[in-house]
Coordinates of N, CA, C and O in Angstrom, one line a residue:
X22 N -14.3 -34.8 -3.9 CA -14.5 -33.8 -4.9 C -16.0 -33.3 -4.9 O -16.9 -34.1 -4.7
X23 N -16.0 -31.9 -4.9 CA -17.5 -31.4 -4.4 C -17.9 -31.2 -5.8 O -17.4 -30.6 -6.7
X24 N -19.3 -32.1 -5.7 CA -20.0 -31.5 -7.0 C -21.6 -31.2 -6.8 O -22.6 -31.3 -7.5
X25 N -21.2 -30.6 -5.3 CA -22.5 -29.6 -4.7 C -23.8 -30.0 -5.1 O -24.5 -29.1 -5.6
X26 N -24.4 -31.4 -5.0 CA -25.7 -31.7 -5.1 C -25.8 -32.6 -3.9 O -25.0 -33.5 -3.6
X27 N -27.0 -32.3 -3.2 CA -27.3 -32.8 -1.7 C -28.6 -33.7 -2.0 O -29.3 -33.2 -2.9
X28 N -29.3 -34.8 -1.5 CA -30.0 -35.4 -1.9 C -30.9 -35.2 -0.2 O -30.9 -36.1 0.6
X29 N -31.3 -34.2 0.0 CA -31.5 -34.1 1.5 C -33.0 -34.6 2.1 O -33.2 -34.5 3.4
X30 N -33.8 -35.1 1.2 CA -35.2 -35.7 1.5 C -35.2 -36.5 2.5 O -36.0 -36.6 3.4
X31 N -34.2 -37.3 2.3 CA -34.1 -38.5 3.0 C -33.9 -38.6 4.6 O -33.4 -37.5 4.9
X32 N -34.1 -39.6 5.8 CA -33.5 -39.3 7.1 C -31.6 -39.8 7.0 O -30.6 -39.5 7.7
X33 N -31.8 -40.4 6.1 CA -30.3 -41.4 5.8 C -29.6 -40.7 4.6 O -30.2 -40.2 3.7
X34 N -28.0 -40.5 4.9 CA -27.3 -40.0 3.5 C -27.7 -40.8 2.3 O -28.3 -41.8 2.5
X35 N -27.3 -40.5 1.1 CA -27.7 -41.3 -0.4 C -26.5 -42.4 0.1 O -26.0 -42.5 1.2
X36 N -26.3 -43.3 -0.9 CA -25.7 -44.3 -0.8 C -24.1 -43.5 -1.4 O -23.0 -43.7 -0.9
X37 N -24.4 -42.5 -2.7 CA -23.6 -41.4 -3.1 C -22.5 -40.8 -2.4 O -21.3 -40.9 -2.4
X38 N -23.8 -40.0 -1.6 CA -23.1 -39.1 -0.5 C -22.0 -40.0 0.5 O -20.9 -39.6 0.8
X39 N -22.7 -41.1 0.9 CA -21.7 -41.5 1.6 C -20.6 -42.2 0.9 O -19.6 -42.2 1.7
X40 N -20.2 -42.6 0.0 CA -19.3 -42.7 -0.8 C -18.7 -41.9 -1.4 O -17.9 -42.3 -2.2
X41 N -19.0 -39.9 -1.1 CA -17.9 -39.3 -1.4 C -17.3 -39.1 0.1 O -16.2 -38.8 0.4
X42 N -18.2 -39.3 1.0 CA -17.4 -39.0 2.7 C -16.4 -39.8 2.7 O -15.3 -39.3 3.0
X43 N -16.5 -41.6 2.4 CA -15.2 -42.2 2.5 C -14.4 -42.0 1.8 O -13.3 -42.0 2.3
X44 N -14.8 -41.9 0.2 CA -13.5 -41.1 -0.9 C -12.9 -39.9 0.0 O -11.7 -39.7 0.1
X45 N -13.6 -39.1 0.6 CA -12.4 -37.9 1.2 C -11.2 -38.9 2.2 O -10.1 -39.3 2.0
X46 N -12.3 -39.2 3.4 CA -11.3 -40.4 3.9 C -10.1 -41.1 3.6 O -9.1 -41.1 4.2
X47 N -10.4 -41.7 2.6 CA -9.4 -42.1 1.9 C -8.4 -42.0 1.1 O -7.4 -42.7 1.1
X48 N -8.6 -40.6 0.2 CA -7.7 -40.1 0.1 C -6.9 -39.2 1.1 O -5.7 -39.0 0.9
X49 N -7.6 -38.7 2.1 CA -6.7 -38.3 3.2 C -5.7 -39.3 4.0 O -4.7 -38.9 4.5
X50 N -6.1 -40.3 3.9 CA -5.5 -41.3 4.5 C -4.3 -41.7 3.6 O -3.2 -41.8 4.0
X51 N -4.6 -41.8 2.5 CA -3.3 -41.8 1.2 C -2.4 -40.8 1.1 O -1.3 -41.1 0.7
X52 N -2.7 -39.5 1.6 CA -1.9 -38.7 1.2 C -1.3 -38.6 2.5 O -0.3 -38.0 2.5
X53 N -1.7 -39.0 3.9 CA -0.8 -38.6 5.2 C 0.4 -39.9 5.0 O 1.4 -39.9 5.7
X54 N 0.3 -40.5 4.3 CA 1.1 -42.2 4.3 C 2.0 -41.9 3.2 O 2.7 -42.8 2.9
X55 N 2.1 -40.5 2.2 CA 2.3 -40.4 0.9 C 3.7 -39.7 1.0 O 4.5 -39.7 0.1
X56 N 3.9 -39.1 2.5 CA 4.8 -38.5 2.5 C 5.2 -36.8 1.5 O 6.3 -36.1 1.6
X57 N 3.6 -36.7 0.6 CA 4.0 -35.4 -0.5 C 3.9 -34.3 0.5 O 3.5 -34.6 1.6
X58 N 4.3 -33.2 0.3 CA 4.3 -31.6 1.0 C 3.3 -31.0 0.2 O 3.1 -29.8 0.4
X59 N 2.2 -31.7 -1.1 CA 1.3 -31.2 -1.2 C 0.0 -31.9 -1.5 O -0.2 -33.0 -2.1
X60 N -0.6 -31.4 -1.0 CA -2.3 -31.8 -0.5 C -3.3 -31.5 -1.9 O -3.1 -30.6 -2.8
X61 N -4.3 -32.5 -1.6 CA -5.1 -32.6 -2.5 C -5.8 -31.3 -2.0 O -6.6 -31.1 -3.0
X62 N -6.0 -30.5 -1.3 CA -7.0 -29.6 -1.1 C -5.9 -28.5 -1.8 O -6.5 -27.5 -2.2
X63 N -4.5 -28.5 -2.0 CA -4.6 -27.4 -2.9 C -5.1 -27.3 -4.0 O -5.0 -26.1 -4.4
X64 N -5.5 -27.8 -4.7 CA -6.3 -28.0 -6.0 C -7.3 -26.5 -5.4 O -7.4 -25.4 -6.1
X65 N -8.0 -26.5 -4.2 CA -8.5 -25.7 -4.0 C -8.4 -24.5 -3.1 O -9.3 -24.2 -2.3
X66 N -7.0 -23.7 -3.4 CA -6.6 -22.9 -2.6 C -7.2 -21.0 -3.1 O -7.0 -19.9 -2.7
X67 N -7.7 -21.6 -4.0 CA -8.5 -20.1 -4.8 C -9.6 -20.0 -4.2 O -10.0 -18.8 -4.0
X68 N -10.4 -21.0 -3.7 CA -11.7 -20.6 -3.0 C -12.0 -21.1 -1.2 O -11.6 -22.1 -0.5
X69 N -12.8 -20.0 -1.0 CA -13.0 -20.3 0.4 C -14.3 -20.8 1.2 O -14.7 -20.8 2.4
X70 N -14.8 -21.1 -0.1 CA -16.3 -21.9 0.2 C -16.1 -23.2 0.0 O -15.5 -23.7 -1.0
X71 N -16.7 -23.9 1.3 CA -17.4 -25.2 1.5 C -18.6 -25.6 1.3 O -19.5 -25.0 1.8
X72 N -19.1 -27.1 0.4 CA -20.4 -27.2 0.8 C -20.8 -28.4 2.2 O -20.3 -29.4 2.6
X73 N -21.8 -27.6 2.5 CA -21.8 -29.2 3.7 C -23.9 -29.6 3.2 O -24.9 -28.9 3.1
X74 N -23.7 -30.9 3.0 CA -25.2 -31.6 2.6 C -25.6 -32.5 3.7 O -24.7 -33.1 4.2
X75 N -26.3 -32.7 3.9 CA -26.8 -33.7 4.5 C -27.3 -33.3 6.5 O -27.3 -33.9 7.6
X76 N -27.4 -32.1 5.9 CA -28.2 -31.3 7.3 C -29.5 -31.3 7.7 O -30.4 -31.0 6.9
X77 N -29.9 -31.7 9.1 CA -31.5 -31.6 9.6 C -31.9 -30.3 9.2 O -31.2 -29.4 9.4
X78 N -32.7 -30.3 9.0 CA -34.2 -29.4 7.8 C -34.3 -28.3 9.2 O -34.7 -27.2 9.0
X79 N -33.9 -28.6 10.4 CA -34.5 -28.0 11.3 C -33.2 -26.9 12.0 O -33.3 -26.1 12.9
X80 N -32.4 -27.4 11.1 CA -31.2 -26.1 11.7 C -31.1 -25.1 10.7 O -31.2 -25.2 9.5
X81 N -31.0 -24.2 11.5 CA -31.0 -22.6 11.1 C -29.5 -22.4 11.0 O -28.6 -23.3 11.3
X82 N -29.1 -20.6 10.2 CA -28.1 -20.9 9.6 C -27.3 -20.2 11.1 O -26.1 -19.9 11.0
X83 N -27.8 -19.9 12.1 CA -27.0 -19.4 13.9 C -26.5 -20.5 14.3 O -25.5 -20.6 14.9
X84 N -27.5 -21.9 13.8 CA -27.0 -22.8 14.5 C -25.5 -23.5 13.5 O -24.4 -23.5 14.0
X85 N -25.7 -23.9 12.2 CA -24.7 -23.7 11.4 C -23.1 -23.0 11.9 O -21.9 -23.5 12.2
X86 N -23.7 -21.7 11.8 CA -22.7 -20.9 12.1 C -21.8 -21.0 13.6 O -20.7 -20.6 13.7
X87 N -22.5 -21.4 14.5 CA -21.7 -22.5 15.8 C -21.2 -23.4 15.8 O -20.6 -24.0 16.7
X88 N -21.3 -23.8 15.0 CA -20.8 -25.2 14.8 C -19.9 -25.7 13.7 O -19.2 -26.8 13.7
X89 N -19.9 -24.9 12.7 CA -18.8 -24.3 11.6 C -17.5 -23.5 12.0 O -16.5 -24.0 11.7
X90 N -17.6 -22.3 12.9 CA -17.2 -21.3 13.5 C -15.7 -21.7 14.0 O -14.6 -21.1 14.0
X91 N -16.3 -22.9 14.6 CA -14.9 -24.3 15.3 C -13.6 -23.6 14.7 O -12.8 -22.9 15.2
X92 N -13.8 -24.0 13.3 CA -12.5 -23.6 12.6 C -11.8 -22.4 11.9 O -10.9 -22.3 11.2
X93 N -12.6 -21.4 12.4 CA -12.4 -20.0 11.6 C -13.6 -19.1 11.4 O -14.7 -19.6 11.3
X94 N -13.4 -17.9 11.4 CA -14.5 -17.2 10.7 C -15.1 -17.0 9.6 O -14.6 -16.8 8.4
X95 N -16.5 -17.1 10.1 CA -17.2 -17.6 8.5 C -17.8 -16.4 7.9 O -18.6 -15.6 8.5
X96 N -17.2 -16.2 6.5 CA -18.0 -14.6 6.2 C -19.5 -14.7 5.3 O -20.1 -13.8 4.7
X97 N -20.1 -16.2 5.2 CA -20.8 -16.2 4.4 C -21.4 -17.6 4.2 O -21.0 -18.5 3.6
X98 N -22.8 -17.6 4.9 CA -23.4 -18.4 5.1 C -25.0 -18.6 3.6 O -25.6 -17.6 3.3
X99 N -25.2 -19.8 3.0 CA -26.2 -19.9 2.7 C -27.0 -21.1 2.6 O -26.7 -21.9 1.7
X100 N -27.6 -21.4 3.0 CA -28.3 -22.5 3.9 C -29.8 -22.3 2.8 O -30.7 -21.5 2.7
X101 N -29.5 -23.5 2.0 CA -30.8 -23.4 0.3 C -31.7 -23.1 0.9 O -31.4 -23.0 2.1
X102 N -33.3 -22.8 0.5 CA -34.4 -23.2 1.4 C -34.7 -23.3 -0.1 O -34.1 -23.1 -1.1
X103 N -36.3 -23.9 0.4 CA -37.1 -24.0 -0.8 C -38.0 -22.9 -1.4 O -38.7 -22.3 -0.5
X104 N -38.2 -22.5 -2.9 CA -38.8 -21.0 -2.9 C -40.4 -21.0 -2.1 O -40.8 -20.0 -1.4
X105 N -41.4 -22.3 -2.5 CA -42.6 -22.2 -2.0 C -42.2 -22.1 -0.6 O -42.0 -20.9 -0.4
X106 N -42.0 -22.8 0.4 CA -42.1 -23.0 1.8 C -41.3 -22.2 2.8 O -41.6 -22.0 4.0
X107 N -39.9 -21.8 2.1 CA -38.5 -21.1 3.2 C -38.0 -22.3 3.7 O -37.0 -22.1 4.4
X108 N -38.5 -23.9 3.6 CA -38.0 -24.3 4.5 C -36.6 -25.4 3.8 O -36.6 -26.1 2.8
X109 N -35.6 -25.1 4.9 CA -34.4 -25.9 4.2 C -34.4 -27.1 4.1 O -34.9 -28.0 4.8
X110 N -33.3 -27.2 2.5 CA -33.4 -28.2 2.0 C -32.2 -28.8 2.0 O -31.6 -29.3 1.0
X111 N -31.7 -28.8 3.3 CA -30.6 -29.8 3.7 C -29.0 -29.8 3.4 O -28.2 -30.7 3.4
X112 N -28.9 -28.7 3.1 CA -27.5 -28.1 2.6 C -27.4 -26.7 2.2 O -28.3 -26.0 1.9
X113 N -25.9 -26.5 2.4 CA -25.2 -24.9 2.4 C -24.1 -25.1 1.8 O -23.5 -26.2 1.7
X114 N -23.6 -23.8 1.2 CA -22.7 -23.3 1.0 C -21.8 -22.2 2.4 O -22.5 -21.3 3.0
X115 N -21.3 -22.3 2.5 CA -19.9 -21.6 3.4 C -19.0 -20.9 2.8 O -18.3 -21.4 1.8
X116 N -18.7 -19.7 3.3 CA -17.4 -19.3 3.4 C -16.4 -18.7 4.7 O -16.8 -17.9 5.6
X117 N -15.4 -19.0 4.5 CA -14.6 -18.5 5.7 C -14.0 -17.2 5.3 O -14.1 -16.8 4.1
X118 N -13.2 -16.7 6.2 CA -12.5 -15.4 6.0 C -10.9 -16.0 5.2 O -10.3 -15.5 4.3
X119 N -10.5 -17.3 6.3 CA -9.2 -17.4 5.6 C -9.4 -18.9 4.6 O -9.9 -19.7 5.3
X120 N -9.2 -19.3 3.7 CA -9.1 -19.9 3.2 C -8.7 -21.1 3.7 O -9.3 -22.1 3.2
X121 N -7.7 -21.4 4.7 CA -6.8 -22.5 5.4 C -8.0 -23.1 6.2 O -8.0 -24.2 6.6
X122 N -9.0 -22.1 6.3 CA -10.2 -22.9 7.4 C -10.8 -23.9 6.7 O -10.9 -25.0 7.3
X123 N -11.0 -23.8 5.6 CA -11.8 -24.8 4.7 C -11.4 -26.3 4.9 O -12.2 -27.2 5.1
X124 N -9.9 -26.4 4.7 CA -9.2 -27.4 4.7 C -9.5 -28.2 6.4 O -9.9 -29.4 6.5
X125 N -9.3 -27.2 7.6 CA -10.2 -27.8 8.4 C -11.0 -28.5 8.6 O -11.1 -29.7 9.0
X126 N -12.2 -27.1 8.2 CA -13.6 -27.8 8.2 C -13.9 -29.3 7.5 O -14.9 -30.0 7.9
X127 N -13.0 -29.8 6.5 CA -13.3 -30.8 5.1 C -12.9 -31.9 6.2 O -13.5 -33.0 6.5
X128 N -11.6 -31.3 6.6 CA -11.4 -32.3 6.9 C -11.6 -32.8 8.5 O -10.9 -33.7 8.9
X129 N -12.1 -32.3 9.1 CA -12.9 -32.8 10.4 C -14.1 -32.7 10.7 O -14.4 -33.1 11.8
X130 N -14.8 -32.2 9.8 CA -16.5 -32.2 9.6 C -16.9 -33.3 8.8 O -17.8 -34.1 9.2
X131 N -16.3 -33.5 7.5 CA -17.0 -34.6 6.5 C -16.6 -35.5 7.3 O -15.5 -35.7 7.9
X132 N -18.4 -36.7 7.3 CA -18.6 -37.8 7.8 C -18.7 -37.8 8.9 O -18.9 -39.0 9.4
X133 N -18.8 -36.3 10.2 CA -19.5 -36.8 11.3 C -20.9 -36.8 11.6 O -21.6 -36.6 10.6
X134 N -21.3 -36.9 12.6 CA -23.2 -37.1 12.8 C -23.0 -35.8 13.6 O -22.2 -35.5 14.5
X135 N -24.0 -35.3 12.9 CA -25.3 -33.9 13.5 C -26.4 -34.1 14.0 O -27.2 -34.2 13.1
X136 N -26.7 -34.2 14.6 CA -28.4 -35.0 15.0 C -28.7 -35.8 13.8 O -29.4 -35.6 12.8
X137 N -27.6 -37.3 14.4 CA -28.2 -38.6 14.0 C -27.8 -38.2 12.1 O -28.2 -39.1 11.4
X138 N -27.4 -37.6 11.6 CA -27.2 -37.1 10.3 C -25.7 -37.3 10.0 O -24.7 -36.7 10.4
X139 N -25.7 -38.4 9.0 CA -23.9 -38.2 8.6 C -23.4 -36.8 7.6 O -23.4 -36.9 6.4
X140 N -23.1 -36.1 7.9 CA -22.5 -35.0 7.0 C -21.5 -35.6 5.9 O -20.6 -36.4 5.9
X141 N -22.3 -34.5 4.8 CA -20.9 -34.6 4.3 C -20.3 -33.2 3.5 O -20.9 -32.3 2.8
X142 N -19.3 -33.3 3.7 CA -18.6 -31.5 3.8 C -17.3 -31.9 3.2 O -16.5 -32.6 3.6
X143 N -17.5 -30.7 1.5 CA -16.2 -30.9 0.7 C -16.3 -29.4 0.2 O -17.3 -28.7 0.2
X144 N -15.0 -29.2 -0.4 CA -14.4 -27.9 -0.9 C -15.7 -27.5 -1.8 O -16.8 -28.1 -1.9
X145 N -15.3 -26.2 -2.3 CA -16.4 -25.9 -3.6 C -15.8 -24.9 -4.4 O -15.4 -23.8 -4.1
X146 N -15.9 -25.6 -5.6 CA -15.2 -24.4 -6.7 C -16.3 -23.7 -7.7 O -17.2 -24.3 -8.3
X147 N -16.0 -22.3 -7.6 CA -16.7 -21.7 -8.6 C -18.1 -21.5 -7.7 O -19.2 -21.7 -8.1
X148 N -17.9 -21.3 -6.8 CA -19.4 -21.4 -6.0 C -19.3 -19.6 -6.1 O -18.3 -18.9 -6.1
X149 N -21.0 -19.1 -6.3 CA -21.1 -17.8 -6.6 C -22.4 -17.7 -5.6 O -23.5 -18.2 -5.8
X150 N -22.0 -16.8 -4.2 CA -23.7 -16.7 -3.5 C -24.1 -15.7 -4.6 O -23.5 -14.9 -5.4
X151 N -25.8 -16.0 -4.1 CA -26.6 -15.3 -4.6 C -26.8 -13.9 -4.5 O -26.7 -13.5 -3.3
X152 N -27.1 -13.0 -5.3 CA -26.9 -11.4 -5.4 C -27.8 -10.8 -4.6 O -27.4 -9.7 -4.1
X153 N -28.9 -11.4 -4.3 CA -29.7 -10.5 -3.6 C -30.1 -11.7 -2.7 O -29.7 -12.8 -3.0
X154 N -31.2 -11.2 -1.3 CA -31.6 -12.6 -0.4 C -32.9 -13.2 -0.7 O -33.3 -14.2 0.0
X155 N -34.0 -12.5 -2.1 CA -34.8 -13.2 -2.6 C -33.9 -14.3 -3.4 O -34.5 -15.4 -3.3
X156 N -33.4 -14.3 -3.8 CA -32.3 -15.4 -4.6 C -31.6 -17.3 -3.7 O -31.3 -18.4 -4.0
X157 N -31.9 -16.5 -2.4 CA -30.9 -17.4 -1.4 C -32.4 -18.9 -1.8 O -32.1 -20.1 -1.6
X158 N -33.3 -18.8 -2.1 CA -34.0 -19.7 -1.8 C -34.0 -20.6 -3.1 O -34.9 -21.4 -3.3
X159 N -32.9 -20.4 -4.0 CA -33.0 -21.3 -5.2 C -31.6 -22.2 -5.2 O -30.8 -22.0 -4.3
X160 N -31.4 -23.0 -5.9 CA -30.3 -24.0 -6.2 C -29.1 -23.3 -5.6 O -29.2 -22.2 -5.1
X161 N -27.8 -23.9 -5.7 CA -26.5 -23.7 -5.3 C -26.3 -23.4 -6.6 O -27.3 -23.6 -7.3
X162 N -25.3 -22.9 -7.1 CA -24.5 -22.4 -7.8 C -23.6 -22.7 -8.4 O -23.2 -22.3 -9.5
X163 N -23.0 -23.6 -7.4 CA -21.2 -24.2 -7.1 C -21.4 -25.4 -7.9 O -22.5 -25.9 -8.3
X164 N -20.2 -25.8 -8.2 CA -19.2 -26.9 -9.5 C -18.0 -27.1 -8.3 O -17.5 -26.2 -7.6
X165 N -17.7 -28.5 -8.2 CA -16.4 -28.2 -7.7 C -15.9 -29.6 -8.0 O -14.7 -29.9 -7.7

């Protein structure tokens, strides 16, 4: 369950963060054994933003976008930065074109390593980018 706060200071995920990557795990793993025809990711079939936290400070949002891309096209990249410096603070918001990418992305992106970095990447509800691109450099938005 994304509740879109990234603790990104760190070289190591929070103790948190990594405890929602195996909660996704886990419940993925419950529900392939579950036999249901519906998935916990429909809960989020109205939105087509992802957040992913726990990104090196040193990737830009081209590099992001290669490596996101895997599963769909992405119409909408925002990669926080910080307002003094520009420089990022370890998490984005995402969006794809089709919705069904998301479910992808969640679920073969959360919990792998990015340079030495455990990701972790879950749905996001209510996520609103920012209106203009002086704006991109403040908090996320998103509730999920």
């Amino acid at each position: 369950v994304c509740v879109c706060v990234c603790v990104a200071a760190s070289q190591q995920p929070s103790s948190s963060a990594m405890n929602v990557v195996k909660e996704i795990a886990r419940i993925n793993e419950a529900e392939a054994h579950s036999g249901s025809k519906r998935s916990w990711h429909d809960e989020y079939a109205d939105s087509a933003y992802i957040f992913v936290g726990n990104l090196d400070i040193g990737l830009t949002e081209g590099d992001i976008a290669t490596v996101f891309s895997q599963f769909g096209e992405l119409t909408n990249i925002h990669l926080v930065r910080a307002k003094d410096t520009g420089k990022s603070k370890g998490f984005a918001f995402l969006a794809y074109e089709d919705q069904r990418s998301t479910v992808l992305a969640v679920d073969n992106f959360n919990g792998i390593k990015l340079l030495n970095r455990t990701l972790r990447v879950d749905h996001c509800r209510n996520y609103r980018p920012p209106e203009t691109s002086s704006e991109s450099e403040g908090e996320g938005e998103g509730e999920g």
